[in-house]
């Protein structure tokens, strides 16, 4: 096949691994907190709280590292979206996932030195990494320091509102996770993308 | 155009005036029965300093008042016994100063002396409360010294749970009652020689203990939920205190039977929120869920999984 491309530098892989682990912990403990029940405890409540908090801090620091490293190394260029013709490109990629790949078509935006993500990936990643995740982190930190939260918003408890939004974004991220992992299996062979994120090379 | 807004503004102002008069007359009605009589006592007992005519030296003398004998008249007149004269509970001889030294030996009334067996106060269940209190650690460890007045400040007690108060106000008031001793060594040692452990170190197991103490009462953890009294008085030994988080942090939270029972039952099930009575005041992880949001998230998650499953099947078939 084509030559090996070194796409995922070591810092990115380390960030990704930590993030993956932490997110799994956050989702598991988060669900256990949200649905805690006296008769049926998935995880012990106080343990969940502790792990959720610690994992949250790690995720926040890790995210900060991600942003700084992206700008320092220029990796951020992979996230630049050209608005011109964007919709068309998105449809093209979606078409590939929905029909093209079953007809044995080639992926319309193959990975190159300058294009790590296809347009659909790009938009999703930008949305999640630069909107959803920061929001999740900020709302999470707010819940850790509730004295900074406005006590009442339109008749609701401010903490309540923050917590609802926090849970909702957490939910979006768990959706992202499922789809993200599934899409990763569309490499050839199925394990290809998983290998790349471990050894850094795209084959 | 101009006329209309002018008219509505005048109307508004008139309304405000009428309302003001109504409010004023309502408060005027509420002047406490013994307001004038008590002025004499408050002259000294609401001030840091008091003056009196010394008949021996024939001088006007100015002295410092014992800070424990100083009461805020505003608080007194908000209390349940606002219509009382000081001398209804204290000997009438207190009218003269210097007070007769023997007066301090006078026995004090207990709540039961006045409220016991009176059908008018049946809804407060004084007898049952006393029975409950007598079982509590406070009563069993200190017997006679620990009276009802220790918590029910004779000069300001208000029944919060029968009034129109928010949960937050109730929590603050009730917890301040306990903190008066448990967060204040001076008051604590009026009763006990033992050292008072700091509240924050005892309750280290609670994350964000400040927030918990602002939104939940001490008695939620220090009395039994099987207690049926309106305000639980049987403080249990610390070994029996609640420390299991899920008893509060779950949809069938014990708080509904204790703290949140003071709220209108109807609000609990509104807006699709489980335990929405809590919602208005706090966010209780695990106890506040929206059924619709829950359902929606299950559906979205299900659809995503179904989509993936469908995709997998196609991939296998088309291989």
XYZ file of C-alpha atoms in Angstrom:
522
model
C 0.000 0.000 0.000
C 0.989 3.614 0.318
C 3.967 4.791 2.302
C 3.804 5.236 6.050
C 2.724 8.667 7.265
C 3.780 9.820 10.730
C 0.551 11.566 11.660
C 0.164 11.360 15.401
C 3.155 12.748 17.299
C 3.902 11.330 20.682
C 2.415 14.256 22.669
C -0.850 13.805 20.837
C -0.963 10.100 21.502
C -0.235 10.588 25.178
C -2.901 13.270 25.393
C -5.348 11.019 23.583
C -4.657 8.030 25.818
C -5.079 10.036 29.015
C -8.185 11.676 27.675
C -9.694 8.343 26.663
C -9.097 6.818 30.069
C -10.367 9.830 31.946
C -13.467 10.142 29.803
C -14.353 6.515 30.416
C -14.039 7.064 34.161
C -16.075 10.254 33.947
C -18.864 8.607 32.001
C -19.054 5.589 34.300
C -19.018 7.630 37.504
C -21.227 10.329 35.983
C -23.942 7.844 35.096
C -23.666 6.256 38.504
C -24.134 9.668 40.165
C -27.004 10.752 37.988
C -28.882 7.495 38.528
C -27.802 6.753 42.076
C -30.247 4.648 43.985
C -30.310 3.489 47.580
C -31.287 -0.040 46.573
C -28.978 -0.439 43.659
C -25.585 1.171 43.617
C -23.470 0.745 40.527
C -20.547 2.378 42.266
C -20.483 3.714 45.790
C -21.682 7.300 45.747
C -18.829 8.925 47.651
C -16.268 6.959 45.640
C -17.956 8.058 42.430
C -17.862 11.675 43.564
C -14.166 11.471 44.395
C -13.217 9.736 41.159
C -15.414 12.029 39.114
C -13.753 15.087 40.660
C -10.217 13.822 40.246
C -10.829 12.662 36.691
C -12.434 16.033 35.979
C -9.348 17.912 37.139
C -7.102 15.671 35.042
C -9.293 16.217 32.028
C -9.176 19.995 32.476
C -5.392 20.068 32.761
C -5.052 17.641 29.888
C -7.289 19.835 27.786
C -5.196 22.873 28.535
C -2.171 20.912 27.420
C -4.019 19.903 24.251
C -4.809 23.491 23.316
C -1.321 24.805 24.037
C 0.401 21.948 22.230
C -1.872 22.348 19.245
C -0.906 25.961 18.773
C 2.759 25.420 19.629
C 3.220 22.573 17.167
C 0.961 23.953 14.481
C -1.187 20.849 14.705
C -4.135 23.219 14.892
C -3.961 23.672 11.115
C -5.668 20.307 10.701
C -8.714 21.789 12.365
C -9.052 24.781 10.033
C -12.385 24.640 8.301
C -12.834 26.287 4.900
C -16.404 27.452 4.795
C -16.509 27.573 1.014
C -18.202 24.464 -0.285
C -18.341 23.003 3.189
C -21.879 21.693 2.932
C -21.103 19.920 -0.312
C -18.035 18.312 1.180
C -19.948 17.185 4.233
C -22.626 15.599 2.086
C -19.981 13.887 0.018
C -18.374 12.363 3.085
C -21.709 11.393 4.599
C -22.642 9.781 1.321
C -19.489 7.754 1.482
C -20.313 6.416 4.959
C -23.928 5.779 4.007
C -23.540 4.286 0.530
C -20.101 4.635 -1.021
C -18.234 2.355 1.277
C -20.602 -0.499 0.568
C -20.043 -0.120 -3.131
C -16.324 -0.401 -2.573
C -15.718 3.239 -3.389
C -12.556 4.966 -2.188
C -12.929 7.436 0.629
C -13.383 10.896 -0.968
C -10.938 12.662 1.347
C -8.101 10.238 1.996
C -5.613 11.031 4.694
C -2.546 12.940 3.501
C 0.297 14.822 5.116
C -1.856 17.943 5.125
C -5.236 16.429 5.702
C -5.606 14.374 8.797
C -9.358 14.671 9.034
C -12.086 14.440 6.456
C -14.513 17.380 6.428
C -17.108 15.608 8.521
C -14.516 14.694 11.105
C -13.165 18.207 11.092
C -16.508 19.817 11.836
C -17.339 17.301 14.553
C -13.925 17.558 16.162
C -13.919 21.337 16.131
C -17.399 21.384 17.592
C -16.515 18.938 20.339
C -12.959 20.000 21.131
C -13.553 23.738 21.030
C -17.191 24.092 22.103
C -18.544 21.069 23.933
C -15.459 20.009 25.888
C -14.613 23.514 27.145
C -18.219 23.938 28.178
C -18.160 20.624 29.980
C -14.988 21.583 31.808
C -16.209 25.046 32.779
C -19.551 23.767 34.039
C -17.793 20.976 35.904
C -15.415 23.378 37.584
C -18.366 25.598 38.453
C -20.005 22.664 40.227
C -16.805 22.078 42.150
C -16.876 25.691 43.283
C -20.598 26.399 43.467
C -20.055 29.641 45.349
C -19.319 31.219 41.965
C -22.598 30.127 40.442
C -25.411 32.656 40.220
C -27.816 31.344 42.858
C -31.032 31.782 40.939
C -31.726 31.922 37.229
C -35.333 32.558 36.182
C -36.755 30.855 39.244
C -34.428 27.878 39.008
C -31.493 27.107 41.202
C -28.361 28.168 39.324
C -26.592 25.013 40.438
C -29.481 22.988 39.081
C -29.227 24.662 35.698
C -25.465 24.253 35.547
C -25.750 20.613 36.537
C -28.398 19.912 33.886
C -26.245 21.473 31.186
C -23.219 19.623 32.496
C -25.072 16.309 32.327
C -26.416 17.106 28.866
C -22.972 17.887 27.451
C -21.631 14.783 29.157
C -24.327 12.841 27.375
C -23.315 14.352 24.015
C -19.752 13.303 24.656
C -20.749 9.742 25.398
C -22.630 9.740 22.075
C -19.526 11.106 20.410
C -17.452 8.373 22.018
C -19.654 5.592 20.668
C -19.665 6.997 17.141
C -15.978 7.897 17.294
C -15.027 4.341 18.181
C -17.324 2.890 15.581
C -16.057 5.139 12.773
C -12.542 4.112 13.753
C -13.397 0.595 12.674
C -13.914 1.766 9.106
C -10.165 1.698 8.487
C -8.706 -1.089 6.368
C -8.253 -3.499 7.987
C -10.693 -2.789 10.816
C -7.877 -2.440 13.331
C -5.828 -0.014 11.214
C -6.948 3.213 12.893
C -6.533 1.759 16.356
C -2.975 0.818 15.493
C -2.239 4.318 14.201
C -3.291 6.041 17.397
C -0.938 3.740 19.288
C 2.174 3.819 17.090
C 1.548 7.170 15.374
C 1.822 5.933 11.793
C -0.893 5.917 9.215
C -0.343 3.169 6.663
C -50.238 58.048 23.141
C -48.839 60.413 25.745
C -52.166 60.535 27.508
C -52.398 56.804 27.793
C -49.045 56.334 29.440
C -49.700 59.304 31.700
C -52.964 57.715 32.756
C -51.386 54.356 33.485
C -48.605 55.934 35.490
C -51.081 57.835 37.644
C -53.065 54.660 38.065
C -49.931 52.824 39.120
C -49.007 55.477 41.639
C -52.512 55.492 43.103
C -52.431 51.728 43.383
C -49.094 51.886 45.128
C -50.431 54.436 47.594
C -53.508 52.375 48.362
C -51.380 49.288 48.790
C -48.995 51.160 51.031
C -51.809 52.318 53.242
C -53.097 48.767 53.433
C -49.700 47.440 54.396
C -49.219 50.222 56.895
C -52.564 49.579 58.566
C -51.803 45.884 58.703
C -48.529 46.446 60.520
C -50.191 49.036 62.713
C -52.562 46.330 63.885
C -49.645 44.164 64.790
C -48.154 46.416 67.415
C -47.366 43.880 70.146
C -49.635 43.944 73.148
C -47.015 44.860 75.721
C -44.852 47.065 73.518
C -44.999 50.083 75.841
C -44.461 48.135 79.032
C -41.383 46.411 77.677
C -39.750 49.652 76.649
C -38.580 50.071 80.198
C -36.742 46.732 80.250
C -35.364 47.188 76.747
C -33.953 50.555 77.726
C -31.214 48.590 79.435
C -31.571 45.091 77.971
C -31.106 46.082 74.341
C -28.044 48.270 74.880
C -24.372 47.681 75.432
C -24.426 50.351 78.116
C -27.061 51.374 80.584
C -27.439 54.318 82.901
C -29.200 54.530 86.196
C -29.584 57.020 89.008
C -27.503 55.974 91.948
C -29.437 57.108 95.020
C -26.370 56.714 97.251
C -23.893 58.779 95.271
C -26.776 60.813 93.840
C -25.166 60.552 90.443
C -26.216 59.226 87.093
C -23.988 56.245 86.446
C -23.129 54.612 83.151
C -22.178 50.919 83.115
C -21.497 48.155 80.672
C -24.294 45.612 80.250
C -23.541 41.916 80.405
C -23.633 41.059 76.670
C -25.562 37.859 77.374
C -28.417 39.888 78.787
C -28.793 42.031 75.673
C -31.681 41.226 73.324
C -32.742 42.686 70.034
C -36.293 44.087 70.350
C -36.914 43.505 66.654
C -36.176 39.815 67.046
C -38.234 39.656 70.211
C -41.265 41.110 68.433
C -40.939 38.639 65.579
C -40.971 35.736 67.990
C -43.911 33.577 69.060
C -44.189 35.277 72.401
C -44.177 38.767 70.954
C -47.319 39.710 72.853
C -45.727 38.945 76.191
C -44.493 41.365 78.762
C -41.057 40.499 80.061
C -42.658 40.237 83.456
C -45.094 37.560 82.259
C -42.158 35.155 82.401
C -39.926 37.038 84.796
C -40.856 38.240 88.246
C -42.578 41.635 88.315
C -39.953 42.707 90.848
C -37.566 43.153 87.919
C -39.268 46.501 87.359
C -37.025 48.000 89.967
C -33.308 48.418 89.615
C -30.942 47.249 90.950
C -32.729 43.936 90.627
C -33.089 42.003 93.792
C -30.253 39.446 93.850
C -32.591 36.682 94.955
C -34.582 37.044 91.767
C -31.999 35.110 89.864
C -32.984 32.081 91.887
C -36.508 32.201 90.492
C -37.522 29.019 88.690
C -38.153 29.413 84.957
C -41.237 28.132 83.209
C -40.957 25.187 80.858
C -42.853 25.159 77.549
C -45.063 22.411 78.872
C -46.141 24.532 81.844
C -48.091 26.777 79.516
C -48.630 24.673 76.409
C -49.190 21.227 77.920
C -52.689 19.833 77.396
C -53.897 22.986 75.681
C -55.979 22.032 72.634
C -55.105 25.345 71.012
C -51.530 24.181 70.506
C -52.352 20.617 69.600
C -50.857 20.953 66.159
C -47.460 21.528 67.769
C -47.594 18.221 69.689
C -45.755 19.595 72.717
C -46.117 16.374 74.722
C -44.771 14.209 71.920
C -41.919 16.630 71.311
C -40.975 16.558 74.951
C -41.029 12.774 74.964
C -38.797 12.769 71.895
C -36.449 15.323 73.360
C -36.115 13.305 76.554
C -34.701 10.445 74.500
C -32.128 12.645 72.775
C -28.423 12.751 73.612
C -28.828 16.289 74.831
C -31.359 15.277 77.464
C -29.863 11.945 78.484
C -26.345 13.297 78.904
C -27.242 16.563 80.587
C -30.652 15.914 82.086
C -31.906 18.989 83.845
C -29.371 21.514 82.571
C -30.415 21.072 78.997
C -33.822 22.687 78.696
C -36.031 23.485 75.746
C -34.900 27.107 76.046
C -31.373 26.140 74.973
C -32.624 25.905 71.426
C -35.834 27.870 71.687
C -34.406 31.248 72.523
C -37.036 32.664 74.901
C -36.504 36.102 73.414
C -36.715 35.372 69.718
C -37.940 31.850 68.861
C -40.064 31.654 65.710
C -41.720 28.540 64.264
C -40.330 28.600 60.734
C -41.969 25.495 59.393
C -45.483 26.749 59.967
C -44.872 30.017 58.241
C -44.403 30.943 54.649
C -40.667 30.355 54.423
C -38.453 28.930 51.750
C -36.504 25.754 52.428
C -33.299 27.766 52.455
C -34.625 30.054 55.165
C -35.800 27.087 57.208
C -32.427 25.361 56.861
C -30.518 28.466 57.871
C -32.682 29.097 60.909
C -32.677 25.514 62.114
C -28.953 25.046 61.596
C -28.125 28.279 63.337
C -29.943 26.854 66.337
C -27.467 23.985 66.473
C -24.468 26.080 65.495
C -25.103 28.396 68.409
C -23.407 25.722 70.501
C -21.674 23.462 68.055
C -19.887 26.264 66.290
C -19.295 28.346 69.383
C -17.108 27.026 72.183
C -18.341 29.621 74.618
C -21.961 28.545 74.449
C -20.979 24.916 74.259
C -18.956 25.102 77.432
C -21.824 26.695 79.297
C -23.135 23.156 79.252
C -20.252 20.797 78.790
C -16.677 20.627 79.958
C -15.700 18.458 77.059
C -13.877 20.070 74.153
C -15.941 20.902 71.169
C -14.674 19.237 67.979
C -14.801 21.585 64.996
C -17.805 20.942 62.774
C -15.732 20.929 59.600
C -13.334 18.306 60.862
C -16.124 16.041 62.112
C -17.900 16.264 58.780
C -14.855 15.912 56.591
C -16.487 12.967 54.875
C -18.931 15.349 53.180
C -17.580 16.948 50.027
C -18.299 20.627 49.995
C -19.475 20.699 53.533
C -20.398 24.398 53.356
C -22.891 23.756 50.603
C -24.366 20.778 52.407
C -24.837 22.742 55.588
C -26.496 25.522 53.656
C -29.025 23.250 51.993
C -29.635 20.454 54.410
C -30.368 20.480 58.126
C -28.301 18.917 60.863
C -31.344 16.939 61.970
C -31.609 15.274 58.555
C -28.569 13.242 59.545
C -28.790 13.341 63.313
C -32.332 12.057 63.811
C -34.122 8.987 62.528
C -36.257 9.246 59.412
C -38.771 6.980 61.171
C -39.507 9.874 63.499
C -42.966 11.141 62.608
C -42.832 14.480 64.388
C -43.046 17.630 62.359
C -39.637 18.684 63.672
C -37.569 15.741 64.875
C -36.225 16.308 68.390
C -34.568 13.011 69.153
C -30.903 13.741 68.413
C -29.231 10.350 68.225
C -25.719 9.491 69.385
C -23.173 10.247 66.700
C -22.651 6.570 65.917
C -26.178 6.477 64.534
C -25.789 9.561 62.360
C -26.487 9.232 58.678
C -23.465 9.073 56.441
C -24.766 7.065 53.530
C -24.843 9.478 50.619
C -27.455 7.663 48.539
C -30.074 7.952 51.228
C -30.295 11.576 50.104
C -28.774 11.361 46.675
C -31.342 9.178 44.959
C -34.796 9.586 43.504
C -36.384 8.210 46.667
C -34.390 10.584 48.832
C -35.145 10.622 52.558
C -35.277 14.399 52.338
C -38.762 14.205 50.891
C -39.975 12.781 54.178
C -38.165 15.309 56.293
C -36.998 18.654 54.993
C -39.117 18.798 51.882
C -42.328 17.741 53.567
C -42.720 21.393 54.506
C -43.361 22.205 50.908
C -46.576 21.859 49.114
C -47.029 18.238 48.084
C -48.315 19.181 44.665
C -45.160 20.844 43.472
C -43.261 17.591 43.787
C -44.426 16.030 40.571
C -44.649 19.019 38.282
C -42.769 19.824 35.099
C -41.775 16.214 34.591
C -39.107 16.549 37.214
C -38.772 13.883 39.831
C -38.684 15.592 43.216
C -39.278 19.043 41.824
C -39.915 20.377 45.316
C -36.192 20.197 45.808
C -35.535 21.804 42.470
C -36.691 25.229 43.460
C -33.999 25.535 46.063
C -31.165 23.179 45.412
C -29.799 20.631 43.052
C -29.542 17.246 44.640
C -27.362 14.950 42.564
C -29.214 11.716 41.973
C -32.565 13.005 43.178
C -33.336 15.544 40.497
C -34.082 14.027 37.152
C -36.363 15.037 34.403
C -38.366 12.082 33.139
C -38.753 13.566 29.661
C -35.069 14.362 29.347
C -34.307 10.860 30.572
C -36.585 9.298 28.010
C -35.204 11.499 25.268
C -31.634 10.594 26.088
C -32.458 6.881 26.096
C -34.137 7.256 22.709
C -31.230 9.183 21.213
C -28.742 6.710 22.552
C -30.840 3.789 21.326
C -31.156 5.293 17.863
C -27.409 5.820 17.664
C -26.739 2.224 18.591
C -29.400 1.015 16.153
C -27.816 3.102 13.400
C -24.444 1.591 14.100
C -25.850 -1.925 14.204
C -27.545 -1.354 10.853
C -24.286 -0.062 9.406
C -22.389 -3.091 10.660
C -24.915 -5.437 9.100
C -24.619 -3.653 5.765
C -20.845 -3.813 5.967
C -20.925 -7.533 6.588
C -23.459 -8.167 3.843
C -21.678 -6.034 1.271
C -18.217 -7.365 1.952
